[in-house]
Coordinates of C-alpha atoms and ligand atoms in Angstrom, one line a residue:
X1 CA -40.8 17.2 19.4
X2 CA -37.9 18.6 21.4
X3 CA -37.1 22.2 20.0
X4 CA -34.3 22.9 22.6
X5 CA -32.1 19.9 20.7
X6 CA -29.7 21.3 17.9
X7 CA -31.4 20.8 14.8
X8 CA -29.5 19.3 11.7
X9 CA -30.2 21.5 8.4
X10 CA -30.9 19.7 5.3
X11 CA -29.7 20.9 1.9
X12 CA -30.9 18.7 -1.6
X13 CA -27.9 19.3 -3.8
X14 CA -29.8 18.8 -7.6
X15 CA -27.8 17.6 -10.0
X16 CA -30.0 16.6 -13.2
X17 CA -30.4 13.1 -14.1
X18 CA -28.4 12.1 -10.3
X19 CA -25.0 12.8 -9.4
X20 CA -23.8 9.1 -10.2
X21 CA -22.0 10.2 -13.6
X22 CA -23.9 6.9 -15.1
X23 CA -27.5 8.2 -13.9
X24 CA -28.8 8.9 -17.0
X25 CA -28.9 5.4 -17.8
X26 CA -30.8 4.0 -15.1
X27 CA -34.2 3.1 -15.9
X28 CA -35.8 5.6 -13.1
X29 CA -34.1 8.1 -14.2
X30 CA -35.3 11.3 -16.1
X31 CA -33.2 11.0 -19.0
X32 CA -33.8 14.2 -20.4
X33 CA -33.9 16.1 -17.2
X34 CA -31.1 19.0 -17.0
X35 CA -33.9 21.3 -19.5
X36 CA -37.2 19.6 -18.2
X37 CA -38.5 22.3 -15.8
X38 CA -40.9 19.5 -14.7
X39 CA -39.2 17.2 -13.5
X40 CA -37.2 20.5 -11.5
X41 CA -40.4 21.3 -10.2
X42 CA -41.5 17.7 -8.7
X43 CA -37.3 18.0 -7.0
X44 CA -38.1 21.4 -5.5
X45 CA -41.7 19.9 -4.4
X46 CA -40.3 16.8 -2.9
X47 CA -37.7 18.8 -1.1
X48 CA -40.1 20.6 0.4
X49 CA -42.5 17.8 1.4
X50 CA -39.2 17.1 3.5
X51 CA -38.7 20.5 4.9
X52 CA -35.7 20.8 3.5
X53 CA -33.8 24.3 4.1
X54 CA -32.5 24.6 0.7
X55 CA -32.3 23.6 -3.1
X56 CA -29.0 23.5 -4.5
X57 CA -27.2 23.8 -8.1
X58 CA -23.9 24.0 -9.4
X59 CA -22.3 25.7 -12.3
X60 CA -19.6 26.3 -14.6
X61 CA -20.4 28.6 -17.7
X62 CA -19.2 25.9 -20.3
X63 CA -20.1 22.9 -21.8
X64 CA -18.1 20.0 -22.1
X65 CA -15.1 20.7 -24.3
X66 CA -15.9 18.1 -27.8
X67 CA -12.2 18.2 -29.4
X68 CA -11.5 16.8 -25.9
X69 CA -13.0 13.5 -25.6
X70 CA -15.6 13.3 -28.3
X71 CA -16.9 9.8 -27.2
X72 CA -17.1 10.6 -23.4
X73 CA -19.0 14.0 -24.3
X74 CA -21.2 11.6 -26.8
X75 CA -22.2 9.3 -23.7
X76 CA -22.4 11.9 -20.6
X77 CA -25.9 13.4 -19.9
X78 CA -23.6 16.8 -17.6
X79 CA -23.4 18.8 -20.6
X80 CA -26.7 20.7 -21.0
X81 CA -28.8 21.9 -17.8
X82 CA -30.4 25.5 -16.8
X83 CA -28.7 28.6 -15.9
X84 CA -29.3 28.5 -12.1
X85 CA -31.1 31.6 -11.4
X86 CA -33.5 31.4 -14.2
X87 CA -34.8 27.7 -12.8
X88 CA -34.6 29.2 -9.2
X89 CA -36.9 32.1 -10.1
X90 CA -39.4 29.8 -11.6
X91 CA -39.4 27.5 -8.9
X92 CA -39.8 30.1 -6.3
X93 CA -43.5 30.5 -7.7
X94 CA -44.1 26.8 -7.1
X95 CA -42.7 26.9 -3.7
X96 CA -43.4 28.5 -0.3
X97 CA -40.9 27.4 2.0
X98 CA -37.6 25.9 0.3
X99 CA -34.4 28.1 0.0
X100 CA -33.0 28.2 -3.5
X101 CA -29.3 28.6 -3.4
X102 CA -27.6 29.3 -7.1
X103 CA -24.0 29.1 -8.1
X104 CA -22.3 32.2 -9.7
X105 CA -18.8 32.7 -10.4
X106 CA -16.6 35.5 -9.2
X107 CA -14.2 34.9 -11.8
X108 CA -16.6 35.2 -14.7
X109 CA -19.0 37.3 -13.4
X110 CA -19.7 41.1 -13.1
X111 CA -20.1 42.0 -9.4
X112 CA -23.4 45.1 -10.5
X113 CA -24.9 42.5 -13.0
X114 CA -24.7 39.2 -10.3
X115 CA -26.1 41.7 -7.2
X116 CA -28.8 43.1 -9.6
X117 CA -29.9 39.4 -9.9
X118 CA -29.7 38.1 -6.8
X119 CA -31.7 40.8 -5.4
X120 CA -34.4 40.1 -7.3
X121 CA -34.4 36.7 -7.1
X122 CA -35.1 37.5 -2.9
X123 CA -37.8 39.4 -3.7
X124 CA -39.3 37.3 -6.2
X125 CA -38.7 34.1 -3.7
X126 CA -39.8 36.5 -0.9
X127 CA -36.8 36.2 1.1
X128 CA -35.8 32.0 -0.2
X129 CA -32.3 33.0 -2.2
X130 CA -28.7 32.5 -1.2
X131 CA -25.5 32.5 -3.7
X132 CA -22.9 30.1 -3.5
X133 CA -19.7 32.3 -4.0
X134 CA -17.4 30.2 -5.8
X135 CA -14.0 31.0 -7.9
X136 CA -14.5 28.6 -10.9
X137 CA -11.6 25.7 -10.6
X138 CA -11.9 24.7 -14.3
X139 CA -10.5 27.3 -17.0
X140 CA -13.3 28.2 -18.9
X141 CA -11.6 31.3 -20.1
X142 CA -12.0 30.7 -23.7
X143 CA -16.1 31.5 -23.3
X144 CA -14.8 35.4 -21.5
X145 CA -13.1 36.8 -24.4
X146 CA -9.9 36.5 -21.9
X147 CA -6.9 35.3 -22.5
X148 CA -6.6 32.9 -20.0
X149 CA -7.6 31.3 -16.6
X150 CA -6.5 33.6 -14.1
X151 CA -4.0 31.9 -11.5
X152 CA -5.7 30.1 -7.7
X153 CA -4.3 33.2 -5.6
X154 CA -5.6 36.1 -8.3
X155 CA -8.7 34.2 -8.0
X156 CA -9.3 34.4 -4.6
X157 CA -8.1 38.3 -4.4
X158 CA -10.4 39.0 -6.8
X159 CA -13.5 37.1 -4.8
X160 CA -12.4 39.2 -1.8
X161 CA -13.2 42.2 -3.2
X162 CA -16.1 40.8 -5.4
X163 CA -17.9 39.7 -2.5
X164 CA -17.7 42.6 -0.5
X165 CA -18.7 44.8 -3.4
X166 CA -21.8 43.2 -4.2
X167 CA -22.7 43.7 -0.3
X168 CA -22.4 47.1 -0.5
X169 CA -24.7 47.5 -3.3
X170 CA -27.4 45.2 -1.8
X171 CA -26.8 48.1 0.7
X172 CA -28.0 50.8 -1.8
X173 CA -30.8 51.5 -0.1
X174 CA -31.5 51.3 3.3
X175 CA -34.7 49.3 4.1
X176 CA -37.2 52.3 4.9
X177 CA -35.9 53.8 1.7
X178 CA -39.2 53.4 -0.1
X179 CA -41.8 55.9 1.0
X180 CA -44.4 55.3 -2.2
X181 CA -46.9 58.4 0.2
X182 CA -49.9 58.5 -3.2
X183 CA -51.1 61.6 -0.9
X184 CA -47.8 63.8 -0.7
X185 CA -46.1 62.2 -4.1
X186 CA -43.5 61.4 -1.9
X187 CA -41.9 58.1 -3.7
X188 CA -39.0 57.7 -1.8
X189 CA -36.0 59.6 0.5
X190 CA -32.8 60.2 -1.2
X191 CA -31.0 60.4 1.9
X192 CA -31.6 56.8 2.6
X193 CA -29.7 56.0 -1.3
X194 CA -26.5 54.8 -1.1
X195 CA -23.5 55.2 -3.4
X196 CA -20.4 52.5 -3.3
X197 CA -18.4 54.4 -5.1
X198 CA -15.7 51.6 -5.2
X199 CA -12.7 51.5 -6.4
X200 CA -10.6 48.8 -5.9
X201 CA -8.0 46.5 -8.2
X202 CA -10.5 44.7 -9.6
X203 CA -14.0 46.9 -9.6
X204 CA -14.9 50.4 -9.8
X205 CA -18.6 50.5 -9.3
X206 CA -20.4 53.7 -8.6
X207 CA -23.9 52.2 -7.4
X208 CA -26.9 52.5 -6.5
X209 CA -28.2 49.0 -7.5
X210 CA -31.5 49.6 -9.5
X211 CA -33.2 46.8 -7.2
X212 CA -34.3 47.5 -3.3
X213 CA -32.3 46.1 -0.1
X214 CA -32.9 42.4 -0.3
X215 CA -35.9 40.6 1.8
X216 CA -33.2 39.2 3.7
X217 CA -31.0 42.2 3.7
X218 CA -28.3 40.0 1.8
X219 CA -29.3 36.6 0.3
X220 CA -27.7 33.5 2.0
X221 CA -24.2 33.8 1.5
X222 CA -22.8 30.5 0.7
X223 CA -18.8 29.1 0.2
X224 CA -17.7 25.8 -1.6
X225 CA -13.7 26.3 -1.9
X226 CA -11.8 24.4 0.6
X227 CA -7.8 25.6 -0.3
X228 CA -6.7 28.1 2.5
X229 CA -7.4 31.0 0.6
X230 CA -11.1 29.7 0.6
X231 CA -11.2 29.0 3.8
X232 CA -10.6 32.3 5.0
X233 CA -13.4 33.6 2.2
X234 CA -15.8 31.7 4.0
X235 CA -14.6 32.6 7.8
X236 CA -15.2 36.5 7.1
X237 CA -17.9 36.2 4.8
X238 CA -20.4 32.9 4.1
X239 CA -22.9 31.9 6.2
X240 CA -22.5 28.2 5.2
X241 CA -20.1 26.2 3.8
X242 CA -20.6 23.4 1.5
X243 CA -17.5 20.8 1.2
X244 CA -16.7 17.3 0.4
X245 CA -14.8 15.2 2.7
X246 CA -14.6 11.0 2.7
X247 CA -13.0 10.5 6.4
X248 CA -14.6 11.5 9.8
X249 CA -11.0 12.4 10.8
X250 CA -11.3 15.1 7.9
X251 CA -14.4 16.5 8.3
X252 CA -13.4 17.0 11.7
X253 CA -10.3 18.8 10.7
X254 CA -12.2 20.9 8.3
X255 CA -14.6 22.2 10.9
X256 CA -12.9 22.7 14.0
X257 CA -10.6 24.4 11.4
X258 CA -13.0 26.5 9.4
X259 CA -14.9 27.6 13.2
X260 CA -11.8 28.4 14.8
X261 CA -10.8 30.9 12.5
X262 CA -14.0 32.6 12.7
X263 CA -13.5 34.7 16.7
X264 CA -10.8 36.2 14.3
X265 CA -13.0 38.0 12.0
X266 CA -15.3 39.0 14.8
X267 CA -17.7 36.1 14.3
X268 CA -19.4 33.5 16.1
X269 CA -19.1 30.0 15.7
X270 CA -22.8 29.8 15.1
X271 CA -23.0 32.2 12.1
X272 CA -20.8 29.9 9.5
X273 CA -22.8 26.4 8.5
X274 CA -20.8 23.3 7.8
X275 CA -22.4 21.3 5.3
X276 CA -20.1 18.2 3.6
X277 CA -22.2 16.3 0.8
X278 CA -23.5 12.9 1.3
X279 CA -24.2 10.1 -1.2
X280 CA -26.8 8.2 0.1
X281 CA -27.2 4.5 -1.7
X282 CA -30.0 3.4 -0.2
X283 CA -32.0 -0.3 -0.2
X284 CA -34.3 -2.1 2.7
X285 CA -31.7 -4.3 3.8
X286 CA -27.8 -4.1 3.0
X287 CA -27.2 -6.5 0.4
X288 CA -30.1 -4.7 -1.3
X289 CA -28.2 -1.3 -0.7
X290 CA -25.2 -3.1 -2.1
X291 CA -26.9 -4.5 -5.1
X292 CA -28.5 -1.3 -5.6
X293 CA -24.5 0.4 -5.8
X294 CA -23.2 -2.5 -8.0
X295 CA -26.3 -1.7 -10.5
X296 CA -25.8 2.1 -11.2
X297 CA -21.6 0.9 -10.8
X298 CA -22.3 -1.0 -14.0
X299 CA -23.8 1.5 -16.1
X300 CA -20.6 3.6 -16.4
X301 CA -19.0 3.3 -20.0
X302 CA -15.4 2.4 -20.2
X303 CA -15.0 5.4 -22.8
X304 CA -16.7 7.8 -19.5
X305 CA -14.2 5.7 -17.4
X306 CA -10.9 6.6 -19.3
X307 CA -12.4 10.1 -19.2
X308 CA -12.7 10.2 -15.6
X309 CA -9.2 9.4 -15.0
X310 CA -7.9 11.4 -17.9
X311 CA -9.0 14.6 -16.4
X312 CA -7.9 13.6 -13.0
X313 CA -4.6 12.7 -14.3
X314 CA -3.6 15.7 -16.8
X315 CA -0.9 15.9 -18.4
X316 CA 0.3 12.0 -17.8
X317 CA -0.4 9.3 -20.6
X318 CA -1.9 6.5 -19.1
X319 CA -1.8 4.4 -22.6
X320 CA 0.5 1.6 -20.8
X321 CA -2.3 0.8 -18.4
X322 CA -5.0 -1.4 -17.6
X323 CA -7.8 -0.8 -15.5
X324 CA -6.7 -3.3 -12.8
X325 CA -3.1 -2.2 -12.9
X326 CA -2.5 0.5 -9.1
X327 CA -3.6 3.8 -9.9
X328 CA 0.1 5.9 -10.2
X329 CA 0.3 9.1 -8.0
X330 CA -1.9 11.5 -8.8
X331 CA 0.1 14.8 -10.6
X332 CA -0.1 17.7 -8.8
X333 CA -1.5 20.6 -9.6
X334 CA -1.6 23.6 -8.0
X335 CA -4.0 26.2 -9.7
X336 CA -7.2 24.2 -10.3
X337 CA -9.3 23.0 -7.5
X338 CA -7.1 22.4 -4.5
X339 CA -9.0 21.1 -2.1
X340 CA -10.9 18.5 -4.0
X341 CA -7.5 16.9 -6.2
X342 CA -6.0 16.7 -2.2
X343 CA -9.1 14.4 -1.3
X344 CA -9.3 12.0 -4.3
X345 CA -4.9 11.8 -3.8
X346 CA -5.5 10.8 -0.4
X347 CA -8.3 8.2 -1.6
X348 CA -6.2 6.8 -4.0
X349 CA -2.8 6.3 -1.1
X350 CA -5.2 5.5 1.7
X351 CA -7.2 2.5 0.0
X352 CA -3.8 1.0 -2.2
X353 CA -7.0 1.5 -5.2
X354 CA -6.3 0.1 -8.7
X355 CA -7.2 2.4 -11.5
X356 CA -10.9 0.7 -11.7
X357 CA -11.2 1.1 -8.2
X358 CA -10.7 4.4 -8.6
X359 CA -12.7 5.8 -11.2
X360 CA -15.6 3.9 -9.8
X361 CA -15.2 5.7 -6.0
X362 CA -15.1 9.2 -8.2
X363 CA -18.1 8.1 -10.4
X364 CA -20.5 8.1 -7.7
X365 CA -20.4 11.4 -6.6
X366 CA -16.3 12.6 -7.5
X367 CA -15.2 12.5 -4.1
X368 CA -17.7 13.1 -1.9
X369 CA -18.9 10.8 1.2
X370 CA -20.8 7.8 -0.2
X371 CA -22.4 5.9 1.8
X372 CA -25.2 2.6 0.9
X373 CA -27.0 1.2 3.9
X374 CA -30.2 0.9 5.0
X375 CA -32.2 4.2 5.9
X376 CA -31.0 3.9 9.8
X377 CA -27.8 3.1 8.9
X378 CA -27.6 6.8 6.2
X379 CA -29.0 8.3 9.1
X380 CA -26.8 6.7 12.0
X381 CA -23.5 8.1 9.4
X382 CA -25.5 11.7 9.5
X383 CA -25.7 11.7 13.3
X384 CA -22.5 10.8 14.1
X385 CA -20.5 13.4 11.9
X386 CA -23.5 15.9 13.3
X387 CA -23.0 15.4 16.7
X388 CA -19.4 15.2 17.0
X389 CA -18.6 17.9 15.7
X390 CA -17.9 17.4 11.8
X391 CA -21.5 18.8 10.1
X392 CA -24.3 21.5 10.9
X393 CA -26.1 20.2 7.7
X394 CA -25.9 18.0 4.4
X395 CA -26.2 18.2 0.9
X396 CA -27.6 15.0 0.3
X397 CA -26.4 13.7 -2.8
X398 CA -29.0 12.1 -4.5
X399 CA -27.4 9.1 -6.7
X400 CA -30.3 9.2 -9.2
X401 CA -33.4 11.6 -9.8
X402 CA -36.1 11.9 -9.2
X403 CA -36.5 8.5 -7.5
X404 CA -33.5 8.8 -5.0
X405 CA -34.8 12.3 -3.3
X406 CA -38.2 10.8 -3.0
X407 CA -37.1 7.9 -0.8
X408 CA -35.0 10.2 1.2
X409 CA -37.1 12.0 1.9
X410 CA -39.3 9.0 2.6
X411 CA -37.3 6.7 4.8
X412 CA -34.6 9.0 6.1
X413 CA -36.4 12.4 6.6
X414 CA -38.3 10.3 9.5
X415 CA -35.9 8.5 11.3
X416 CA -34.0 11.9 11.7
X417 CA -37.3 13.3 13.2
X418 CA -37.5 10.1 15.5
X419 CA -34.3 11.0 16.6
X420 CA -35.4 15.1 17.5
X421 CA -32.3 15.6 14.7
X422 CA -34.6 17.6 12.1
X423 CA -37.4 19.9 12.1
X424 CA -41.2 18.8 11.7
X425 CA -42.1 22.3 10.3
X426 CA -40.8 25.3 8.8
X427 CA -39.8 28.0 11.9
X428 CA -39.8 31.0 9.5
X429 CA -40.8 32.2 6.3
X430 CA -37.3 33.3 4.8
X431 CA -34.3 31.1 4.3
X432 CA -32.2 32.9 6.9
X433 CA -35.2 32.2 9.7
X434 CA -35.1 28.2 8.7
X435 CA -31.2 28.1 8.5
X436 CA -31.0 30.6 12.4
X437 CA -29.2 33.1 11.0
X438 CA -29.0 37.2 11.6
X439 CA -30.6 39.2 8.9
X440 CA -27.7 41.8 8.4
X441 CA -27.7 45.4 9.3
X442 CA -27.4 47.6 6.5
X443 CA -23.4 48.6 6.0
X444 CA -23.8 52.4 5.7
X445 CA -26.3 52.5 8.2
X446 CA -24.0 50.9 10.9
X447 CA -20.9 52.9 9.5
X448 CA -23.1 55.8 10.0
X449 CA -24.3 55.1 13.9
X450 CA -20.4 54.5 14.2
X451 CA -19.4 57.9 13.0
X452 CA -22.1 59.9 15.4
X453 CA -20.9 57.7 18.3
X454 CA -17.7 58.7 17.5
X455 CA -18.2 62.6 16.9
X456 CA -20.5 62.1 20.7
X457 CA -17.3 61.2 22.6
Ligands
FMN1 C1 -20.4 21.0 -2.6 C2 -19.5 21.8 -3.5 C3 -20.1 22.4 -4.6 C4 -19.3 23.1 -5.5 N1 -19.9 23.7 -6.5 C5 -19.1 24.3 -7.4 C6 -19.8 24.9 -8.6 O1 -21.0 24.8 -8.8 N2 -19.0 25.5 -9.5 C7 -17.6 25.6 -9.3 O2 -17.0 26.2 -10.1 N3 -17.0 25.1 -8.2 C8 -17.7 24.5 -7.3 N4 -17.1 23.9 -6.2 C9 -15.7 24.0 -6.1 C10 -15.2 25.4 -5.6 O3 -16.1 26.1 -4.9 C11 -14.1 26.3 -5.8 O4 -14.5 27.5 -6.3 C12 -12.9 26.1 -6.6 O5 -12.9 25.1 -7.4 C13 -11.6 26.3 -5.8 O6 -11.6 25.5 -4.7 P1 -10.4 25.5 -3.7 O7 -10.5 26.7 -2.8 O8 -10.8 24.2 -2.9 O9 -9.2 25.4 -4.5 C14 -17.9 23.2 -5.3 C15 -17.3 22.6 -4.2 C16 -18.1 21.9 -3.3 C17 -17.5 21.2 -2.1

């Protein structure tokens, strides 16, 4: 194995019964999966048997809305699934290697509560969690006792500050704060205890946390907005970056874009991942791949079709239509999820796609990269976008689960090593030692060196 080569970083983005919308419905899917810790476990296990650097879930705190679309929410298996740090926590104990990346919300959350739990889900996972920071594009106000979804920039000024709060109080205590002497009763040095004391627009926290500095000294920090606001989120504080993105051209764009404005915030190119989503659609030959697509195609409902579209069209009636009529323009909207109604526009003018078209390239995986080929040829599409610069890692995608992680795992996971792309064993125990990143200094520590340097000259 060469261990000079840069290695590609492999994320397994979970999401219950597949991400094809229709998943549920295939017959190797777990049907029931999004509350079957089982089946959770055997994904987190597979994952694993793949080295794997990390586990992934999303998240929205709601459910799917009922007066909406009653006979879309009747036929859609998306609507009931874990809490993400609950399943990550029980999983850990199952696990000795994979990272276990959860989704909060800085819009919904409350920056004491959210560090409190991500602390201790690194020291129960000994050193395996990272948070994917992310501002909550859907309004799901109405579950807050708020009175309303707070507009894209407000959202992003308020994850600014959230983030850097919660840092601070994984600062709380400095790493050798703990002394626990039985001999001298000596439990622990105060002058290692950190206060916040923020007070910001958003927060005033006084700290300490009530948990320890992290195993890592901050959990994983990961990114998933893409607008510009997001973008400069994740350049001054993720260490990876999860996006979408169909075209080469754009995933180029994105991360020569997203590196370059890193030097700027006093960062390396190295310390921020880039890791866009694949949907792999696999089969041993291509018209088996293809038959394989057009089979889980099939399953989708017209009723989950309509819905589909609905959603991505708000606001416009689309009663006059037929499915094989051109999809119209897409509205546009500038407060929900920017970056991701840009991509499935551009899809939509690019490709001339009728409305069918349409909802079927958004059912498999709502935008991301789909691709169906043979396992060389999923793996040829990951090299290419990994070595020329458009991917340090993937969330693979898988279309249905368990089976599809399983024979990624199988039949991918070894070509890559063929290739010196992907590691044969763990390198470290924590996920920051797999993924080759720093563990951070602690904040008040370094502000402290800073100060005596300053008072020497
Ligand atoms: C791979 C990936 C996963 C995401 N997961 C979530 C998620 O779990 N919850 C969520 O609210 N947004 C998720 N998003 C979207 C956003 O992170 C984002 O907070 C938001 O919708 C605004 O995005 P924007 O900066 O592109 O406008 C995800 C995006 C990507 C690319």
């Amino acid at each position: 194995m060469s261990t000079s080569k840069r290695q590609m970083r492999l994320g397994a983005f979970i999401m219950a019964t597949g991400h094809h919308i229709a998943a549920w419905r295939h017959p190797e899917a777990q049907a029931d999966a999004g509350l079957n810790i089982d089946h959770y476990r055997e994904l987190a296990q597979t994952a694993e048997r793949g080295k794997f650097d990390l586990v992934f879930v999303a998240d929205s705190p709601a459910g799917w809305d009922r007066a909406k679309d009653p006979e879309a929410l009747r036929r859609t298996a998306q609507g009931a699934h874990f809490e993400p740090l609950t399943l990550w926590a029980a999983l850990s104990q199952v696990t000795k290697h994979i990272g276990f990346v959860a989704t909060a919300s800085t819009t919904y959350e409350d920056p004491y509560l959210l560090a409190r739990r991500f602390a201790s889900l690194d020291y129960i996972s000994k050193g395996r969690a990272a948070w994917n920071v992310v501002t909550t594009g859907a309004d799901v106000s109405k579950n807050f006792s708020i009175s309303g979804h707070p507009a894209h920039a407000d959202r992003y000024e308020r994850a600014e500050e959230f983030v850097d709060l919660v840092k601070g109080l994984w600062d709380s205590y400095e790493d050798d704060a703990f002394i626990r002497d039985k001999e001298s009763g000596v439990y622990l040095d105060p002058d290692k205890v950190h206060l916040v004391d923020h007070k910001g627009k958003f927060f005033s926290v006084a700290g300490p946390l009530n948990v320890g500095r992290p195993v890592q000294g901050y959990p994983v920090i990961v990114q998933a907005g893409a607008s510009e606001p997001g973008r400069e989120l994740a350049a001054r504080t993720a260490e990876m970056i999860f996006t979408a993105n169909q075209t080469f051209e754009d995933a180029q764009e994105f991360y020569s874009d997203v590196k370059g404005r890193l030097a700027r915030n006093g960062r390396r190119p190295d310390e921020l991942l880039i890791s866009p989503g694949i949907f792999p659609v696999l089969g041993g030959t291509e018209a088996e791949a293809q038959a394989n697509y057009d089979h889980i195609q099939s399953l989708v409902h017209p009723s989950i079709a309509w819905n589909i579209l609905a959603r991505l069209y708000k606001g416009i009636d689309l009663s006059g239509y037929s499915l094989d009529d051109p999809a119209p323009p897409l509205p546009e909207n500038t407060e929900l999820n920017k970056s991701r109604l840009k991509l499935v526009s551009d899809l939509v003018s690019r490709n001339n796609l009728t409305l069918r078209q349409f909802y079927l390239a958004v059912a498999t995986a709502r935008g991301h990269r789909t691709v169906v080929g043979t396992p060389e040829q999923i793996a040829d599409a990951m090299q290419s976008w990994f070595e020329n610069g458009a991917a340090d890692a993937f969330n693979i995608m898988p279309p249905i689960l368990p089976t599809a992680l399983t024979d990624f795992v199988d039949q991918v996971v070894p070509i890559l090593r063929k290739r010196g792309l992907f590691r044969h064993e763990y390198e470290g125990t924590t996920l920051r030692e797999n993924l080759g990143l720093q563990r951070p200094p602690n904040g008040f520590v370094v502000q402290a060196g800073q100060q005596q340097v300053q008072a020497a000259v």
